[in-house]
Coordinates of C-alpha atoms in Angstrom, one line a residue:
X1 CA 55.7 37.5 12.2
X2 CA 52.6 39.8 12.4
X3 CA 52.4 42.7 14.9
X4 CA 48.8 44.2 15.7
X5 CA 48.8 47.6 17.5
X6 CA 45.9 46.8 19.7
X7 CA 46.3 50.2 21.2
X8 CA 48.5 52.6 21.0
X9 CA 46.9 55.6 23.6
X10 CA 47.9 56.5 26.9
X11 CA 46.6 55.5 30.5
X12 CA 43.4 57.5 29.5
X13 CA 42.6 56.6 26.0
X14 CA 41.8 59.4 23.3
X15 CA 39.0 60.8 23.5
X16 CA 39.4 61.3 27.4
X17 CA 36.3 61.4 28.8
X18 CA 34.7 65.0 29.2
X19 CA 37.2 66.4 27.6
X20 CA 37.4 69.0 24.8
X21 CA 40.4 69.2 23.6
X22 CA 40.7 69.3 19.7
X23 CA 42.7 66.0 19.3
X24 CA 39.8 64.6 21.7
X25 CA 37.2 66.0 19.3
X26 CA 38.9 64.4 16.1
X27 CA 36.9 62.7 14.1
X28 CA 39.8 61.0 12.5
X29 CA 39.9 57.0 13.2
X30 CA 43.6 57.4 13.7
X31 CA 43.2 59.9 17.0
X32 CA 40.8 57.3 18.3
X33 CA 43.1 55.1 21.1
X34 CA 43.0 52.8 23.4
X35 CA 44.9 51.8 26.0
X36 CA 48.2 50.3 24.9
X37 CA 48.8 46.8 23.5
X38 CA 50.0 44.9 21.0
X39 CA 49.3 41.0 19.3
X40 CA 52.6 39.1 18.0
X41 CA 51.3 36.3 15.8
X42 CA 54.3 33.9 15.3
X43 CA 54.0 30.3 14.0
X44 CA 50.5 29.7 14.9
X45 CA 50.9 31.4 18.4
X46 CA 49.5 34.2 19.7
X47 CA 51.4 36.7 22.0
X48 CA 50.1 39.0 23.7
X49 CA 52.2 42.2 25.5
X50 CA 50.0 43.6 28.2
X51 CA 46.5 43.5 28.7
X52 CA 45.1 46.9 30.0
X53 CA 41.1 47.9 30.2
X54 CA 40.2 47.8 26.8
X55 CA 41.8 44.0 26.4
X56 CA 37.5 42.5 25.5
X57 CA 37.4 45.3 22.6
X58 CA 40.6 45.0 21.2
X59 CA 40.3 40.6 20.9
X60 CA 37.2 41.3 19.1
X61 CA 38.3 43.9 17.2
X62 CA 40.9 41.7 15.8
X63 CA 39.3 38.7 15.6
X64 CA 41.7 37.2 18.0
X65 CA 40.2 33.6 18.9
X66 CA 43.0 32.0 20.8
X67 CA 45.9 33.4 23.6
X68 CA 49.0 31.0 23.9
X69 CA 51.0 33.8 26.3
X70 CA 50.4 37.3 28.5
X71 CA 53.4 39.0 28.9
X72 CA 53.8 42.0 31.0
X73 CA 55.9 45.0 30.7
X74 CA 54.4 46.6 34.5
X75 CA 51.8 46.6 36.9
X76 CA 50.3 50.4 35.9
X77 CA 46.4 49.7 35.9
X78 CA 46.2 50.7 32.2
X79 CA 48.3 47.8 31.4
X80 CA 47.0 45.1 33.5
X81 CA 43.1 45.5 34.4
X82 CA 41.9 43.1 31.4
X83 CA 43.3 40.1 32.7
X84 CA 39.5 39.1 33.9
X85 CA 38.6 38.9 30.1
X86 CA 40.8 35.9 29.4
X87 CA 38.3 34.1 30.4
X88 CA 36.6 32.9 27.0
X89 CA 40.1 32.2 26.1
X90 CA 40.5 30.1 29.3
X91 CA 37.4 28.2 29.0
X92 CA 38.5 27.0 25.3
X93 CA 41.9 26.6 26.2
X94 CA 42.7 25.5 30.3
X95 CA 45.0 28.0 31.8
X96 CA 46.1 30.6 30.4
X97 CA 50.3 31.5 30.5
X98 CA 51.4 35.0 31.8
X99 CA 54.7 35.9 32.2
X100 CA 56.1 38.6 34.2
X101 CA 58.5 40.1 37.0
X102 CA 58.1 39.1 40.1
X103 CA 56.5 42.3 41.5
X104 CA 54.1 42.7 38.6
X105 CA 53.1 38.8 39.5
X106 CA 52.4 40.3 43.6
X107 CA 50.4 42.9 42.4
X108 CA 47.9 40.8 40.0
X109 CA 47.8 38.4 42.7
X110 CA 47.0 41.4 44.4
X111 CA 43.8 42.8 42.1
X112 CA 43.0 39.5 40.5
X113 CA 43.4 37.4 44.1
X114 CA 40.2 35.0 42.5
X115 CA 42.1 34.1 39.1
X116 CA 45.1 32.9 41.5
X117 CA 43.3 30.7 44.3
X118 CA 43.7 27.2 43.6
X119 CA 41.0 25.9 46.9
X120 CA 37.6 26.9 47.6
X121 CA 37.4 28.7 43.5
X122 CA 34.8 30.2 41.7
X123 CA 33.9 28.3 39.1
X124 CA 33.5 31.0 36.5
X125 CA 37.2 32.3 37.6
X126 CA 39.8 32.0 34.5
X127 CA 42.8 30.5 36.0
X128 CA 46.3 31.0 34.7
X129 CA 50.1 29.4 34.4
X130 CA 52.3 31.8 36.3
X131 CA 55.8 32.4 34.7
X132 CA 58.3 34.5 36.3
X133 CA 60.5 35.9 34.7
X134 CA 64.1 37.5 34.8
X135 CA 66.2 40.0 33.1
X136 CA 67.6 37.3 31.0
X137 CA 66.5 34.9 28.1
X138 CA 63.5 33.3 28.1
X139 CA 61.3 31.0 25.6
X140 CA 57.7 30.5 24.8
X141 CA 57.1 27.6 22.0
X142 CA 60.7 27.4 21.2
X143 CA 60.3 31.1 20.5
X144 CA 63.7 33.1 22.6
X145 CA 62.3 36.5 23.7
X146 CA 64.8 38.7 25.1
X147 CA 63.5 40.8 27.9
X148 CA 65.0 44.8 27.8
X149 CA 64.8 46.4 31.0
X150 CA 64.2 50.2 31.5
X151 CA 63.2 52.8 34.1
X152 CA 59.5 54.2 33.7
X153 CA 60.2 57.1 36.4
X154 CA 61.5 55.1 39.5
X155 CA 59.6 51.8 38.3
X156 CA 61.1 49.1 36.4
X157 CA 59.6 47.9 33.4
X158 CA 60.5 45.5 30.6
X159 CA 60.5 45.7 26.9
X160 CA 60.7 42.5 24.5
X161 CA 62.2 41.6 21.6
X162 CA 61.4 39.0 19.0
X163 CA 63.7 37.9 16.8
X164 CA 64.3 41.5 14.6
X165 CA 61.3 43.6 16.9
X166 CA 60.9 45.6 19.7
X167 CA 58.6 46.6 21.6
X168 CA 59.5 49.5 24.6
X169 CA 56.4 51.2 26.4
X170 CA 56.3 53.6 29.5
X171 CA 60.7 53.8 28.9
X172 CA 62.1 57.0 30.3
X173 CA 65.4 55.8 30.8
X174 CA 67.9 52.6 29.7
X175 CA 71.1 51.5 30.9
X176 CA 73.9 50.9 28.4
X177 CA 74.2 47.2 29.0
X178 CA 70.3 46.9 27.7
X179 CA 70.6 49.7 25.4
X180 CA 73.1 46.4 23.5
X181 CA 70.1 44.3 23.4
X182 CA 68.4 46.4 20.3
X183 CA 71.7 46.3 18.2
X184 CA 70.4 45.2 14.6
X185 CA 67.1 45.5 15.6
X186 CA 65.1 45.8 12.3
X187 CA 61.5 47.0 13.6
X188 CA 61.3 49.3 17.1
X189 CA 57.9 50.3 18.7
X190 CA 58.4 53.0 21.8
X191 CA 56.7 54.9 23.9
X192 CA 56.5 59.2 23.0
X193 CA 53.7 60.3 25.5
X194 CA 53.9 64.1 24.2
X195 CA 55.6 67.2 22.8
X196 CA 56.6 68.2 26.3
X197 CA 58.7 66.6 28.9
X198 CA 57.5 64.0 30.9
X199 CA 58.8 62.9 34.3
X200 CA 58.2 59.1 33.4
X201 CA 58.0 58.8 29.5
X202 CA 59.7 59.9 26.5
X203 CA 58.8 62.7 24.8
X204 CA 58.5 63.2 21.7
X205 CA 62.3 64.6 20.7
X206 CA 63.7 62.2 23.4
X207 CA 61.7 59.1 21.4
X208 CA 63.7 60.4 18.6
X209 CA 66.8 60.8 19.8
X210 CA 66.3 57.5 21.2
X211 CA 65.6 56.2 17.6
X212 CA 68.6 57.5 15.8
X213 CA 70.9 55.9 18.3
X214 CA 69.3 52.6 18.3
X215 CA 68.7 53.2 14.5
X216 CA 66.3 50.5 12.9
X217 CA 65.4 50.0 9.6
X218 CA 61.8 51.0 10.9
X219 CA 60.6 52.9 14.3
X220 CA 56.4 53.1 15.3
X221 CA 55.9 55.7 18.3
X222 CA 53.4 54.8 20.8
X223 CA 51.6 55.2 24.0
X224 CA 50.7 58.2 22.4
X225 CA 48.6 61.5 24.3
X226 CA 45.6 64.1 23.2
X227 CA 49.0 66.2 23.9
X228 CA 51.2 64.9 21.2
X229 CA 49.0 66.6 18.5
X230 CA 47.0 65.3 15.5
X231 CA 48.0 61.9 14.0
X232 CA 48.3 63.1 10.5
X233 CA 49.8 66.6 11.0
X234 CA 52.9 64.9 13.5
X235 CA 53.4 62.3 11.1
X236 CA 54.3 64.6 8.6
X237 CA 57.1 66.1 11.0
X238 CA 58.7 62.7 11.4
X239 CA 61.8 61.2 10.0
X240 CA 61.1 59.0 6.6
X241 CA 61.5 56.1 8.7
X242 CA 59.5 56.7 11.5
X243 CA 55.7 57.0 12.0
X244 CA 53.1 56.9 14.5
X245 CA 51.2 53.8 15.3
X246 CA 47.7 53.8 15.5
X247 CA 44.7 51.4 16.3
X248 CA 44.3 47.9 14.3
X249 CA 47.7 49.2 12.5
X250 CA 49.2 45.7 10.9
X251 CA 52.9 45.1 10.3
X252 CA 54.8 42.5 9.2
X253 CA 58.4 41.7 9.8

């Protein structure tokens, strides 16, 4: 299995626009983000987890020529507002699968009412397979992904694991029941917005906290803000097994 960090910002991307904050001004690569997203290549199948703003970028920017699943941790803009840009994918492939709760699936059909009409369709719409899914179990190409279930403020959202990885984004809280999900989990990817508290994300020492407890043999911190500091001067500050994602950052597991 190979993991892409497609982005690894927050809901406004580093550099923000008009901004002038130093981490904005960087000129290191690794303080450039976008909006947060990863590709799961498995077997010959591509998985995509959320596909915010920046989703037409980050394909070509990885070279990504095929899309067997969407999945969708929530229905926040940044995480959801690419979905028009399957539509290369969809024209070389049919419809495309997206999996999700069944209130993120109400609100795409919500923004994207064109991609779900199935009379009277534009022609140049993409059109997509619409899985539902639960807190429990599910497969894609005989692949189980467990979905993990957190509290993002007051909003559910879901986490997935593969096999031995994670991925959590926009957690600020988890019950113990899901918290059981990650046992022996050997890669973890979560969400630590910035060095200060945040109503609706971890922070940085609650990312870590959360890390030790769940304690994988690796941990990657994203959805990262201008806020949590310079890439190369927080990674020094981190545990030897934890590091911060960044863009086009490659793993294998």
């Amino acid at each position: 299995m190979k993991v892409t960090f497609l982005g690894t910002g927050t809901s406004q991307g580093i550099p923000i626009i008009g901004s002038d904050h130093p981490v904005c001004l960087s000129n290191n690569p690794k303080d450039k983000r976008l909006r947060v997203s990863v590709l799961i290549e498995c077997e010959d199948f591509n998985y995509v987890i959320d596909c915010g703003p920046d989703f037409r970028y980050q394909m070509l920017r990885a070279g990504c020529d095929k899309v067997d699943a969407v999945l969708f941790t929530h229905e926040h803009a940044d995480h959801v507002m690419g979905l028009d840009d399957i539509r290369p994918f969809y024209f070389k492939q049919g419809a495309i699968p997206i999996y999700g709760h069944k209130r993120v699936l109400k609100s795409l059909k919500k923004k994207f009412d064109y991609v779900f009409k199935t009379k009277n369709k534009y022609p140049g719409a993409p059109s997509v397979m619409v899985n539902r899914i639960k807190n429990e179990t599910f497969k894609i190409n005989n692949l189980s992904i467990v979905p993990i279930s957190g509290k993002h403020g007051r909003l559910q959202v879901f986490g997935f694991r593969f096999d031995d990885f994670v991925y959590l984004t926009d957690m600020k809280t988890i019950k113990d029941k899901e918290f059981k999900k990650l046992k022996d989990v050997k890669v973890l990817v979560v969400n630590a917005l910035r060095i200060e508290p945040h109503y609706s994300h971890f922070n940085l020492d609650e990312a870590l906290v959360f890390i030790k407890k769940v304690n994988p043999e690796k941990a990657y911190l994203t959805h990262i803000s201008h806020k949590l500091g310079f890439h190369d001067e927080v990674e020094k500050t981190l545990p030897e097994n934890v590091f911060l994602a960044y863009d086009e950052l490659e793993i294998k597991i």
